[in-house]
Amino acid sequence: MSKTKEDSLSDRAYAKVKADILACRLAPGQKLKISDIVAELGYSLGAVREALSRLTSEGLVVPETNKGYRVAPITQAELEDLTRTRILIEGECLRSAIRNGNLKWESGIVSSLFELSRLELTDPADPQRVNAVWAETHRRFHEALVAACDSPWLLRIREMLYTQSERYRNFSVPLDRATRDLQAEHKAIADAALARDADSAVAAMTDHLALTTHIIINASTIDEAIKAAG
């Protein structure tokens, strides 16, 4: 069945608001006024409501009784739980990909890593924000690492966890530039995967994911975000 115009507008509203949440342009805990979103995007009230409903089901937006919606808050407890779970799932996906990977899988890792190395992490127009092209290439690099995983369910769960982790990672960007070498972290994971050294690859991935959590918690930025959101 072909999509209606309203469906298409809802998809576009969903994509725009989701991108703004993940990039932290809409801050954790921030109130979302439907009328403001309608005015900004020029879409119908129904399309925006449907988009927010979809984002609610994904845990990125929370409804408030008689008050509209709010960007889902971030908490230290959620970050720690999310990181632990993602480490488990990414590890399983990576081990499966290393067992099953072929030349095409290897090429995908090498090419996406090279692209990532040529891009700036932050947006030239706003150094406090992640460069959108870098973020997309970063996503493709992590997908390339696990592309040969033979479990569709593991990959679905991994994608959900990756999405939830994005705004935490974007939240950490202003803090981590002086304390980490992302390119070296990515290269360590890729080199171990290409060498078919599953234990080393999973260990490097674990360190990579855990470091973001460590940086955010040590900087106390979650508490500051909660206070700012009111």
Steps between C-alpha positions, in 0.01 A plus 500: 500500500641839398551764764267798522625857506427511875709187554788657310481820707492293818813312390679827431393653831610183679841505331558870574400489868690174554815646345472808721459284812795274417721798420389667828368802311191413700643457848421212734190588702406791272129568457365442151217729400306347214393843379864612479600189303205546263597863445869417448451211260183616328340157534152415619413447865416136424837434337689645797289310753566175314873573491507564876302183562763299309781666695318420825492131405878517445560655842634829364195704598277474806136616515382723782138485614321806361837661439613367164842340466853527627832368369586191703739591783843350534619345823816341628314178581365474145839580348673231705232242422498594132879472480508159669230366270654647189839350585339155525307530173776670299739228619274219382436670166871562449598140582241371253617742230863396547401132465296562186664799337627488142693737274196725454470532881868586530475758222204666672700542820808636324310749282279636778797535736691694234202731440465560873869589530456777241219677682492750785312387809338834576285728289716786363207738557448384860794325672270390783307278258592185312558532128195332343709344222743358757209358702354325194838360401563390858169312493598330173838400644342331799244332273781379273673333793197280571360474147588130471321406823262214420234588760235748379360530854837591647543762229154647570572526871842647426348769276253600771777526759722697262223754444439540872875545555534772237380791707722398792798489264406834343455641849860401581665657194590838657668308783699227331709664231798559730483164676459243226612408150189373324685413182744280693209333681322425172819373337569264791156343463530475121853356506401228747187415305687476169762281669212273608604548863155500660617536859714805423227654283238461773742636762572805284128552439431472873762762580364726225143488629591520868718808456210721393310398812804568717550846350137607549471373856832651609405837354167499690329618182195283555418675827547836328266398218233392744522831688493700176189318380318592818 
